[in-house]
mmCIF file of C-alpha atoms in Angstrom:
data_model
loop_
_atom_site.group_PDB
_atom_site.id
_atom_site.type_symbol
_atom_site.label_atom_id
_atom_site.label_comp_id
_atom_site.label_asym_id
_atom_site.label_seq_id
_atom_site.Cartn_x
_atom_site.Cartn_y
_atom_site.Cartn_z
ATOM 1 C CA UNK E 1 53.161 -26.615 18.709
ATOM 2 C CA UNK E 2 50.269 -25.097 16.588
ATOM 3 C CA UNK E 3 50.412 -22.199 14.980
ATOM 4 C CA UNK E 4 47.883 -19.573 13.795
ATOM 5 C CA UNK E 5 47.611 -17.519 10.962
ATOM 6 C CA UNK E 6 47.927 -13.663 11.492
ATOM 7 C CA UNK E 7 44.200 -13.399 10.539
ATOM 8 C CA UNK E 8 43.454 -16.242 13.099
ATOM 9 C CA UNK E 9 45.277 -14.030 16.079
ATOM 10 C CA UNK E 10 43.666 -10.950 14.501
ATOM 11 C CA UNK E 11 39.932 -12.374 14.736
ATOM 12 C CA UNK E 12 41.008 -13.798 18.440
ATOM 13 C CA UNK E 13 42.230 -10.263 19.533
ATOM 14 C CA UNK E 14 38.886 -8.757 18.272
ATOM 15 C CA UNK E 15 36.708 -11.154 19.756
ATOM 16 C CA UNK E 16 38.573 -10.594 23.270
ATOM 17 C CA UNK E 17 38.607 -6.595 22.605
ATOM 18 C CA UNK E 18 34.765 -6.902 21.753
ATOM 19 C CA UNK E 19 33.971 -9.147 24.942
ATOM 20 C CA UNK E 20 35.962 -6.824 27.286
ATOM 21 C CA UNK E 21 33.648 -4.000 25.564
ATOM 22 C CA UNK E 22 30.533 -5.739 26.091
ATOM 23 C CA UNK E 23 31.443 -6.560 29.651
ATOM 24 C CA UNK E 24 32.657 -2.464 29.946
ATOM 25 C CA UNK E 25 29.333 -2.065 28.897
ATOM 26 C CA UNK E 26 27.057 -4.210 30.825
ATOM 27 C CA UNK E 27 29.394 -2.997 33.791
ATOM 28 C CA UNK E 28 28.095 0.860 33.286
ATOM 29 C CA UNK E 29 24.153 -0.379 32.655
ATOM 30 C CA UNK E 30 24.505 -1.847 36.312
ATOM 31 C CA UNK E 31 26.280 1.366 37.443
ATOM 32 C CA UNK E 32 23.319 3.393 35.853
ATOM 33 C CA UNK E 33 20.385 1.151 37.568
ATOM 34 C CA UNK E 34 22.253 1.377 40.934
ATOM 35 C CA UNK E 35 22.246 5.277 40.404
ATOM 36 C CA UNK E 36 18.651 4.833 39.854
ATOM 37 C CA UNK E 37 17.810 2.557 43.062
ATOM 38 C CA UNK E 38 19.802 5.331 44.822
ATOM 39 C CA UNK E 39 17.504 8.285 43.870
ATOM 40 C CA UNK E 40 14.837 5.969 44.414
ATOM 41 C CA UNK E 41 15.193 5.195 48.065
ATOM 42 C CA UNK E 42 15.855 8.936 48.631
ATOM 43 C CA UNK E 43 12.785 9.932 47.316
ATOM 44 C CA UNK E 44 11.001 7.421 48.699
ATOM 45 C CA UNK E 45 12.674 8.077 52.455
ATOM 46 C CA UNK E 46 13.156 12.014 52.724
ATOM 47 C CA UNK E 47 10.967 13.498 50.087
ATOM 48 C CA UNK E 48 8.504 16.258 51.936
ATOM 49 C CA UNK E 49 5.512 13.968 51.459
ATOM 50 C CA UNK E 50 4.612 9.988 51.509
ATOM 51 C CA UNK E 51 4.810 9.386 47.434
ATOM 52 C CA UNK E 52 3.265 6.805 45.641
ATOM 53 C CA UNK E 53 6.092 4.518 44.625
ATOM 54 C CA UNK E 54 3.497 2.582 41.931
ATOM 55 C CA UNK E 55 3.406 6.259 40.334
ATOM 56 C CA UNK E 56 7.167 6.881 40.947
ATOM 57 C CA UNK E 57 8.332 3.970 38.983
ATOM 58 C CA UNK E 58 5.470 4.206 36.315
ATOM 59 C CA UNK E 59 6.889 8.054 35.418
ATOM 60 C CA UNK E 60 10.440 7.061 35.499
ATOM 61 C CA UNK E 61 9.575 4.197 33.156
ATOM 62 C CA UNK E 62 7.260 6.342 30.913
ATOM 63 C CA UNK E 63 10.386 9.355 31.062
ATOM 64 C CA UNK E 64 12.860 6.651 29.808
ATOM 65 C CA UNK E 65 10.561 5.891 26.857
ATOM 66 C CA UNK E 66 9.145 9.061 25.933
ATOM 67 C CA UNK E 67 12.842 10.201 25.692
ATOM 68 C CA UNK E 68 13.408 7.977 22.747
ATOM 69 C CA UNK E 69 10.238 8.927 20.108
ATOM 70 C CA UNK E 70 6.874 10.399 20.203
ATOM 71 C CA UNK E 71 5.177 6.988 19.998
ATOM 72 C CA UNK E 72 6.480 4.476 22.733
ATOM 73 C CA UNK E 73 5.219 4.515 26.159
ATOM 74 C CA UNK E 74 3.952 2.687 29.017
ATOM 75 C CA UNK E 75 0.405 1.288 29.415
ATOM 76 C CA UNK E 76 -0.795 0.351 33.318
ATOM 77 C CA UNK E 77 -3.162 -2.471 33.217
ATOM 78 C CA UNK E 78 -6.128 -0.514 32.244
ATOM 79 C CA UNK E 79 -4.477 1.826 29.620
ATOM 80 C CA UNK E 80 -3.495 -1.775 28.132
ATOM 81 C CA UNK E 81 -6.735 -3.036 28.376
ATOM 82 C CA UNK E 82 -8.527 0.324 26.798
ATOM 83 C CA UNK E 83 -5.702 -0.070 23.681
ATOM 84 C CA UNK E 84 -6.794 -3.250 23.104
ATOM 85 C CA UNK E 85 -10.459 -2.515 23.216
ATOM 86 C CA UNK E 86 -10.077 0.644 20.821
ATOM 87 C CA UNK E 87 -8.264 -1.480 18.242
ATOM 88 C CA UNK E 88 -11.411 -4.082 18.486
ATOM 89 C CA UNK E 89 -13.425 -0.611 17.218
ATOM 90 C CA UNK E 90 -15.289 -0.122 20.424
ATOM 91 C CA UNK E 91 -14.791 2.176 23.221
ATOM 92 C CA UNK E 92 -15.510 5.143 25.117
ATOM 93 C CA UNK E 93 -14.654 8.658 25.462
ATOM 94 C CA UNK E 94 -14.352 11.776 22.639
ATOM 95 C CA UNK E 95 -12.784 10.189 19.618
ATOM 96 C CA UNK E 96 -9.422 11.802 18.976
ATOM 97 C CA UNK E 97 -5.934 9.995 17.820
ATOM 98 C CA UNK E 98 -3.110 11.832 19.925
ATOM 99 C CA UNK E 99 0.527 12.408 20.036
ATOM 100 C CA UNK E 100 2.611 14.683 21.934
ATOM 101 C CA UNK E 101 4.556 17.343 21.421
ATOM 102 C CA UNK E 102 6.873 19.970 23.202
ATOM 103 C CA UNK E 103 4.630 19.172 26.739
ATOM 104 C CA UNK E 104 1.691 19.377 24.885
ATOM 105 C CA UNK E 105 -0.903 16.903 22.887
ATOM 106 C CA UNK E 106 -1.482 17.325 19.601
ATOM 107 C CA UNK E 107 -4.502 15.573 17.472
ATOM 108 C CA UNK E 108 -3.245 13.476 14.789
ATOM 109 C CA UNK E 109 -6.678 12.846 13.761
ATOM 110 C CA UNK E 110 -10.293 13.531 14.859
ATOM 111 C CA UNK E 111 -12.594 10.032 14.060
ATOM 112 C CA UNK E 112 -15.603 10.327 11.831
ATOM 113 C CA UNK E 113 -18.887 10.321 13.869
ATOM 114 C CA UNK E 114 -17.785 10.910 17.454
ATOM 115 C CA UNK E 115 -17.731 13.976 19.842
ATOM 116 C CA UNK E 116 -14.264 14.963 18.622
ATOM 117 C CA UNK E 117 -15.428 15.419 15.185
ATOM 118 C CA UNK E 118 -18.808 16.961 15.230
ATOM 119 C CA UNK E 119 -17.225 19.549 17.622
ATOM 120 C CA UNK E 120 -14.705 20.633 14.896
ATOM 121 C CA UNK E 121 -11.687 19.550 16.312
ATOM 122 C CA UNK E 122 -8.927 19.407 13.778
ATOM 123 C CA UNK E 123 -5.545 17.783 12.610
ATOM 124 C CA UNK E 124 -2.660 19.619 14.338
ATOM 125 C CA UNK E 125 -4.580 21.396 16.848
ATOM 126 C CA UNK E 126 -3.000 21.408 20.497
ATOM 127 C CA UNK E 127 -4.582 20.360 23.553
ATOM 128 C CA UNK E 128 -3.365 22.181 26.144
ATOM 129 C CA UNK E 129 -5.486 21.709 28.884
ATOM 130 C CA UNK E 130 -8.320 19.396 30.257
ATOM 131 C CA UNK E 131 -11.359 20.852 32.173
ATOM 132 C CA UNK E 132 -8.745 23.775 32.836
ATOM 133 C CA UNK E 133 -6.016 21.649 33.819
ATOM 134 C CA UNK E 134 -2.827 22.049 32.025
ATOM 135 C CA UNK E 135 -1.674 18.918 30.370
ATOM 136 C CA UNK E 136 2.211 20.192 30.896
ATOM 137 C CA UNK E 137 3.783 17.634 33.114
ATOM 138 C CA UNK E 138 1.119 15.150 32.296
ATOM 139 C CA UNK E 139 2.159 11.392 30.401
ATOM 140 C CA UNK E 140 0.051 10.856 27.037
ATOM 141 C CA UNK E 141 -1.617 8.089 28.433
ATOM 142 C CA UNK E 142 -2.435 10.391 31.733
ATOM 143 C CA UNK E 143 -4.201 13.104 28.895
ATOM 144 C CA UNK E 144 -6.000 10.393 27.548
ATOM 145 C CA UNK E 145 -6.936 9.143 30.249
ATOM 146 C CA UNK E 146 -8.010 12.652 31.342
ATOM 147 C CA UNK E 147 -10.372 13.260 27.947
ATOM 148 C CA UNK E 148 -12.339 9.196 28.619
ATOM 149 C CA UNK E 149 -14.663 9.079 31.488
ATOM 150 C CA UNK E 150 -18.311 8.302 31.921
ATOM 151 C CA UNK E 151 -20.632 8.228 28.956
ATOM 152 C CA UNK E 152 -22.813 11.787 28.678
ATOM 153 C CA UNK E 153 -20.507 13.685 31.519
ATOM 154 C CA UNK E 154 -19.422 17.136 29.596
ATOM 155 C CA UNK E 155 -15.636 18.068 29.135
ATOM 156 C CA UNK E 156 -14.004 20.915 28.058
ATOM 157 C CA UNK E 157 -10.589 20.913 25.923
ATOM 158 C CA UNK E 158 -8.177 24.129 25.672
ATOM 159 C CA UNK E 159 -6.978 24.195 22.193
ATOM 160 C CA UNK E 160 -4.314 26.179 20.428
ATOM 161 C CA UNK E 161 -4.796 26.480 16.488
ATOM 162 C CA UNK E 162 -2.672 27.429 13.619
ATOM 163 C CA UNK E 163 0.505 29.291 12.996
ATOM 164 C CA UNK E 164 -0.656 32.176 15.646
ATOM 165 C CA UNK E 165 -1.963 29.635 18.189
ATOM 166 C CA UNK E 166 -5.365 30.547 18.610
ATOM 167 C CA UNK E 167 -6.714 29.443 21.736
ATOM 168 C CA UNK E 168 -10.238 28.045 21.703
ATOM 169 C CA UNK E 169 -12.318 26.318 24.236
ATOM 170 C CA UNK E 170 -14.185 23.467 23.106
ATOM 171 C CA UNK E 171 -17.067 21.498 24.668
ATOM 172 C CA UNK E 172 -18.076 18.050 24.282
ATOM 173 C CA UNK E 173 -19.990 15.149 26.194
ATOM 174 C CA UNK E 174 -18.482 11.939 26.098
ATOM 175 C CA UNK E 175 -19.883 8.884 24.063
ATOM 176 C CA UNK E 176 -19.407 5.799 23.578
ATOM 177 C CA UNK E 177 -17.066 5.377 20.495
ATOM 178 C CA UNK E 178 -17.949 2.520 18.171
ATOM 179 C CA UNK E 179 -15.756 2.964 14.944
ATOM 180 C CA UNK E 180 -17.522 1.690 11.746
ATOM 181 C CA UNK E 181 -14.117 1.299 9.724
ATOM 182 C CA UNK E 182 -15.757 1.763 6.017
ATOM 183 C CA UNK E 183 -18.073 3.317 5.251
ATOM 184 C CA UNK E 184 -19.130 3.447 1.471
ATOM 185 C CA UNK E 185 -21.784 4.553 -1.585
ATOM 186 C CA UNK E 186 -21.960 5.013 -5.195
ATOM 187 C CA UNK E 187 -20.773 8.230 -6.353
ATOM 188 C CA UNK E 188 -23.053 9.434 -9.344
ATOM 189 C CA UNK E 189 -23.437 6.793 -11.913
ATOM 190 C CA UNK E 190 -19.875 5.216 -12.621
ATOM 191 C CA UNK E 191 -17.943 5.452 -9.475
ATOM 192 C CA UNK E 192 -17.795 4.473 -5.884
ATOM 193 C CA UNK E 193 -16.485 6.403 -2.695
ATOM 194 C CA UNK E 194 -14.963 4.080 -0.155
ATOM 195 C CA UNK E 195 -14.155 6.129 3.548
ATOM 196 C CA UNK E 196 -11.724 4.473 5.649
ATOM 197 C CA UNK E 197 -11.866 6.260 8.756
ATOM 198 C CA UNK E 198 -9.488 3.505 10.774
ATOM 199 C CA UNK E 199 -7.781 0.212 10.495
ATOM 200 C CA UNK E 200 -9.035 -2.153 13.181
ATOM 201 C CA UNK E 201 -10.018 -5.681 12.755
ATOM 202 C CA UNK E 202 -13.309 -5.161 10.435
ATOM 203 C CA UNK E 203 -11.347 -2.776 7.950
ATOM 204 C CA UNK E 204 -10.570 -5.395 5.522
ATOM 205 C CA UNK E 205 -13.405 -7.099 5.702
ATOM 206 C CA UNK E 206 -15.671 -3.612 5.309
ATOM 207 C CA UNK E 207 -13.720 -3.019 2.287
ATOM 208 C CA UNK E 208 -14.027 -6.497 0.493
ATOM 209 C CA UNK E 209 -18.192 -5.741 1.368
ATOM 210 C CA UNK E 210 -18.065 -2.421 -0.147
ATOM 211 C CA UNK E 211 -16.329 -3.666 -3.016
ATOM 212 C CA UNK E 212 -19.048 -6.490 -3.408
ATOM 213 C CA UNK E 213 -21.317 -4.090 -3.530
ATOM 214 C CA UNK E 214 -19.805 -1.462 -5.521
ATOM 215 C CA UNK E 215 -19.903 -4.162 -8.581
ATOM 216 C CA UNK E 216 -23.266 -5.107 -7.846
ATOM 217 C CA UNK E 217 -24.697 -1.969 -7.960
ATOM 218 C CA UNK E 218 -22.542 -0.159 -10.819
ATOM 219 C CA UNK E 219 -22.230 -2.282 -14.324
ATOM 220 C CA UNK E 220 -18.916 -3.356 -15.372
ATOM 221 C CA UNK E 221 -18.969 -1.214 -18.508
ATOM 222 C CA UNK E 222 -19.840 1.705 -16.906
ATOM 223 C CA UNK E 223 -17.760 1.270 -13.385
ATOM 224 C CA UNK E 224 -14.922 4.174 -13.982
ATOM 225 C CA UNK E 225 -13.514 3.363 -10.551
ATOM 226 C CA UNK E 226 -13.151 3.722 -6.659
ATOM 227 C CA UNK E 227 -12.343 6.534 -4.460
ATOM 228 C CA UNK E 228 -10.676 5.791 -1.729
ATOM 229 C CA UNK E 229 -10.655 8.393 1.107
ATOM 230 C CA UNK E 230 -8.153 8.310 4.272
ATOM 231 C CA UNK E 231 -7.713 11.596 5.294
ATOM 232 C CA UNK E 232 -7.833 12.101 8.696
ATOM 233 C CA UNK E 233 -7.339 8.493 9.059
ATOM 234 C CA UNK E 234 -4.750 7.733 12.205
ATOM 235 C CA UNK E 235 -3.503 4.850 11.302
ATOM 236 C CA UNK E 236 -4.156 1.595 13.216
ATOM 237 C CA UNK E 237 -3.416 -2.470 12.440
ATOM 238 C CA UNK E 238 -0.563 -2.887 10.238
ATOM 239 C CA UNK E 239 -2.418 -6.246 8.452
ATOM 240 C CA UNK E 240 -5.143 -4.877 7.881
ATOM 241 C CA UNK E 241 -3.368 -1.745 5.672
ATOM 242 C CA UNK E 242 -1.703 -4.812 3.821
ATOM 243 C CA UNK E 243 -4.732 -6.378 2.977
ATOM 244 C CA UNK E 244 -6.555 -3.002 1.805
ATOM 245 C CA UNK E 245 -3.358 -2.745 -0.275
ATOM 246 C CA UNK E 246 -3.993 -6.771 -1.429
ATOM 247 C CA UNK E 247 -7.552 -5.793 -2.495
ATOM 248 C CA UNK E 248 -6.052 -3.401 -5.610
ATOM 249 C CA UNK E 249 -2.446 -5.532 -6.456
ATOM 250 C CA UNK E 250 -2.158 -9.202 -7.265
ATOM 251 C CA UNK E 251 1.295 -9.330 -6.825
ATOM 252 C CA UNK E 252 4.732 -7.149 -5.904
ATOM 253 C CA UNK E 253 6.012 -5.960 -2.479
ATOM 254 C CA UNK E 254 3.462 -4.201 -0.157
ATOM 255 C CA UNK E 255 5.835 -2.586 2.466
ATOM 256 C CA UNK E 256 8.878 -3.650 4.448
ATOM 257 C CA UNK E 257 9.785 -3.391 8.377
ATOM 258 C CA UNK E 258 12.908 -2.915 9.422
ATOM 259 C CA UNK E 259 14.376 -3.086 12.572
ATOM 260 C CA UNK E 260 17.725 -2.399 14.071
ATOM 261 C CA UNK E 261 19.200 -5.023 12.671
ATOM 262 C CA UNK E 262 19.622 -6.297 9.142
ATOM 263 C CA UNK E 263 18.097 -9.791 9.777
ATOM 264 C CA UNK E 264 14.915 -8.149 11.112
ATOM 265 C CA UNK E 265 13.598 -7.094 8.223
ATOM 266 C CA UNK E 266 10.274 -8.436 7.004
ATOM 267 C CA UNK E 267 8.659 -8.081 3.629
ATOM 268 C CA UNK E 268 4.795 -8.305 3.085
ATOM 269 C CA UNK E 269 4.072 -9.107 -0.534
ATOM 270 C CA UNK E 270 0.544 -9.188 -2.010
ATOM 271 C CA UNK E 271 -0.988 -12.624 -2.994
ATOM 272 C CA UNK E 272 -2.885 -13.657 -6.390
ATOM 273 C CA UNK E 273 -6.532 -11.927 -6.231
ATOM 274 C CA UNK E 274 -7.024 -8.145 -7.401
ATOM 275 C CA UNK E 275 -10.505 -7.786 -6.261
ATOM 276 C CA UNK E 276 -10.682 -4.329 -7.712
ATOM 277 C CA UNK E 277 -10.316 -5.975 -11.068
ATOM 278 C CA UNK E 278 -8.010 -3.353 -12.521
ATOM 279 C CA UNK E 279 -10.429 -0.369 -11.851
ATOM 280 C CA UNK E 280 -8.682 2.559 -12.090
ATOM 281 C CA UNK E 281 -8.196 4.180 -7.717
ATOM 282 C CA UNK E 282 -7.956 7.778 -6.787
ATOM 283 C CA UNK E 283 -6.719 7.510 -3.300
ATOM 284 C CA UNK E 284 -7.559 10.803 -0.810
ATOM 285 C CA UNK E 285 -5.105 12.259 1.787
ATOM 286 C CA UNK E 286 -3.993 14.822 4.192
ATOM 287 C CA UNK E 287 -2.042 15.920 7.220
ATOM 288 C CA UNK E 288 -4.128 13.778 9.446
ATOM 289 C CA UNK E 289 -3.757 10.568 7.801
ATOM 290 C CA UNK E 290 -0.812 8.341 8.846
ATOM 291 C CA UNK E 291 0.690 4.877 9.875
ATOM 292 C CA UNK E 292 -1.619 2.286 8.509
ATOM 293 C CA UNK E 293 -3.281 5.013 6.122
ATOM 294 C CA UNK E 294 0.740 5.841 4.759
ATOM 295 C CA UNK E 295 1.587 2.192 3.548
ATOM 296 C CA UNK E 296 -1.478 2.052 1.520
ATOM 297 C CA UNK E 297 -1.133 5.432 0.007
ATOM 298 C CA UNK E 298 2.376 4.580 -0.405
ATOM 299 C CA UNK E 299 2.280 1.264 -1.824
ATOM 300 C CA UNK E 300 -0.479 2.184 -4.317
ATOM 301 C CA UNK E 301 1.559 5.068 -5.293
ATOM 302 C CA UNK E 302 4.583 2.843 -6.110
ATOM 303 C CA UNK E 303 2.937 0.240 -7.737
ATOM 304 C CA UNK E 304 1.274 3.133 -9.898
ATOM 305 C CA UNK E 305 -1.806 1.704 -9.333
ATOM 306 C CA UNK E 306 -3.598 4.751 -8.010
ATOM 307 C CA UNK E 307 -3.568 8.820 -8.436
ATOM 308 C CA UNK E 308 -2.780 10.372 -4.624
ATOM 309 C CA UNK E 309 -4.734 13.463 -4.610
ATOM 310 C CA UNK E 310 -4.855 15.581 -1.307
ATOM 311 C CA UNK E 311 -1.934 17.331 0.848
ATOM 312 C CA UNK E 312 1.085 15.947 2.149
ATOM 313 C CA UNK E 313 0.180 13.018 4.936
ATOM 314 C CA UNK E 314 1.557 12.770 8.630
ATOM 315 C CA UNK E 315 4.775 10.561 8.436
ATOM 316 C CA UNK E 316 4.363 8.211 10.902
ATOM 317 C CA UNK E 317 6.945 5.783 9.561
ATOM 318 C CA UNK E 318 7.412 3.553 12.953
ATOM 319 C CA UNK E 319 5.853 0.606 14.130
ATOM 320 C CA UNK E 320 5.168 0.031 17.688
ATOM 321 C CA UNK E 321 5.217 -3.283 18.961
ATOM 322 C CA UNK E 322 2.988 -4.121 21.992
ATOM 323 C CA UNK E 323 4.865 -6.167 24.721
ATOM 324 C CA UNK E 324 2.659 -7.533 28.016
ATOM 325 C CA UNK E 325 4.763 -7.347 30.915
ATOM 326 C CA UNK E 326 2.806 -10.367 32.606
ATOM 327 C CA UNK E 327 -0.166 -10.214 34.890
ATOM 328 C CA UNK E 328 -1.399 -7.025 36.164
ATOM 329 C CA UNK E 329 1.419 -4.992 34.959
ATOM 330 C CA UNK E 330 0.534 -3.297 31.492
ATOM 331 C CA UNK E 331 2.419 -3.427 28.702
ATOM 332 C CA UNK E 332 5.306 -1.550 26.565
ATOM 333 C CA UNK E 333 4.023 0.310 23.114
ATOM 334 C CA UNK E 334 7.879 0.079 21.593
ATOM 335 C CA UNK E 335 8.901 1.533 18.740
ATOM 336 C CA UNK E 336 10.849 -1.521 17.165
ATOM 337 C CA UNK E 337 11.046 -1.021 13.276
ATOM 338 C CA UNK E 338 10.402 1.866 10.490
ATOM 339 C CA UNK E 339 8.542 0.857 7.832
ATOM 340 C CA UNK E 340 9.691 1.375 3.895
ATOM 341 C CA UNK E 341 7.435 1.753 0.664
ATOM 342 C CA UNK E 342 7.956 -1.160 -2.117
ATOM 343 C CA UNK E 343 10.191 1.592 -3.855
ATOM 344 C CA UNK E 344 12.432 1.610 -0.373
ATOM 345 C CA UNK E 345 11.015 5.388 1.197
ATOM 346 C CA UNK E 346 10.870 5.863 4.871
ATOM 347 C CA UNK E 347 8.112 7.304 5.433
ATOM 348 C CA UNK E 348 8.949 9.128 8.770
ATOM 349 C CA UNK E 349 10.902 11.395 6.284
ATOM 350 C CA UNK E 350 8.738 13.237 5.074
ATOM 351 C CA UNK E 351 5.277 11.587 4.631
ATOM 352 C CA UNK E 352 3.150 10.544 1.218
ATOM 353 C CA UNK E 353 3.296 13.252 -0.979
ATOM 354 C CA UNK E 354 0.299 13.604 -3.586
ATOM 355 C CA UNK E 355 0.427 13.243 -6.802
ATOM 356 C CA UNK E 356 -1.897 15.956 -7.349
ATOM 357 C CA UNK E 357 -1.477 18.659 -4.216
ATOM 358 C CA UNK E 358 -5.216 19.994 -3.886
ATOM 359 C CA UNK E 359 -5.880 21.622 -0.436
ATOM 360 C CA UNK E 360 -8.836 20.758 1.421
ATOM 361 C CA UNK E 361 -11.385 23.978 0.458
ATOM 362 C CA UNK E 362 -14.427 22.468 2.449
ATOM 363 C CA UNK E 363 -12.145 23.314 5.592
ATOM 364 C CA UNK E 364 -13.700 26.970 7.181
ATOM 365 C CA UNK E 365 -9.907 27.806 7.949
ATOM 366 C CA UNK E 366 -8.006 26.406 5.277
ATOM 367 C CA UNK E 367 -6.537 29.567 4.246
ATOM 368 C CA UNK E 368 -5.067 30.239 8.271
ATOM 369 C CA UNK E 369 -4.352 26.407 9.103
ATOM 370 C CA UNK E 370 -1.446 24.692 8.470
ATOM 371 C CA UNK E 371 -1.674 23.094 5.491
ATOM 372 C CA UNK E 372 0.888 20.138 6.353
ATOM 373 C CA UNK E 373 1.382 18.880 9.809
ATOM 374 C CA UNK E 374 3.588 15.966 10.031
ATOM 375 C CA UNK E 375 5.678 13.402 12.447
ATOM 376 C CA UNK E 376 9.168 15.430 11.619
ATOM 377 C CA UNK E 377 7.972 18.508 13.175
ATOM 378 C CA UNK E 378 8.066 16.083 16.619
ATOM 379 C CA UNK E 379 10.851 15.863 18.817
ATOM 380 C CA UNK E 380 12.863 12.816 18.359
ATOM 381 C CA UNK E 381 10.775 11.771 15.302
#
């Protein structure tokens, strides 16, 4: 006869218990899916008007995803195509990065040199209606689709601004949006200004070209440093933000992403080669600086490589993975991890706080508008 230790018996008992719990959980899941199927059949058979079954399924999926956080969503085939086009740097519309809050559409940031920025749309504005149609009840993707349209066609946004929710109607004309991610020029005789408006596939190359131009135009003995402007930059591609940080440091961690399980943690480290040659750096941020912008500001701040100046950033510290669902079925944009600065700070829990708090005095309404718009104000943040 074989004897097993008490510890072995305990492990086996826990394994059996875990297996039975997993089976029970699985049974509950199938029960809930069966409930959904029953409701779907009843709606399809008995609703007062014949419903669009495809829309029913898409709205059910969107309801499930938006209950998780403001950044997870379902992209139908058209939305998936539009998203890929946007990350390539060219798309049609108004030029606004948005999220959703309390049934309204919230502006994260207008994009430079677009109809939205020229019309004075501000970070933190709430869009209540598009062409006099309320956005209440729309998914974020539906609202975005409604703002897009044929080039040179008009659109009216009804927005609510500031603590008092001042109602303002803004009329714009849709345009083809081509984002030049990086713009730069010499600032005075001894500094170089680099504006990064979004992190798309052109950003890292654009920064490298700007830095090469700076070093050509300003003698090394007179060059005092770089000003990197990330204000109202809503973010974009993770790999591009990593390359931007790597242009100013040559060792150490840049960012880590942590998923549900510890083994999913990924750390991104700098590679040798400081393109800035150690010159001082000032980074400008505000409440419209989000996501990849915060990775850059947080990493350079933790490495004491830059002085961060402005107001607290938006606080979008989560990573969305685009998961294609097969031909013609679109994709999921699903939050799969949160990212942390090299010192272990979670950007999701308050954004990046500047070293020097400086309000943006050039905004005509800076005294009345909310100084800090960040993701902690969103539901399920």
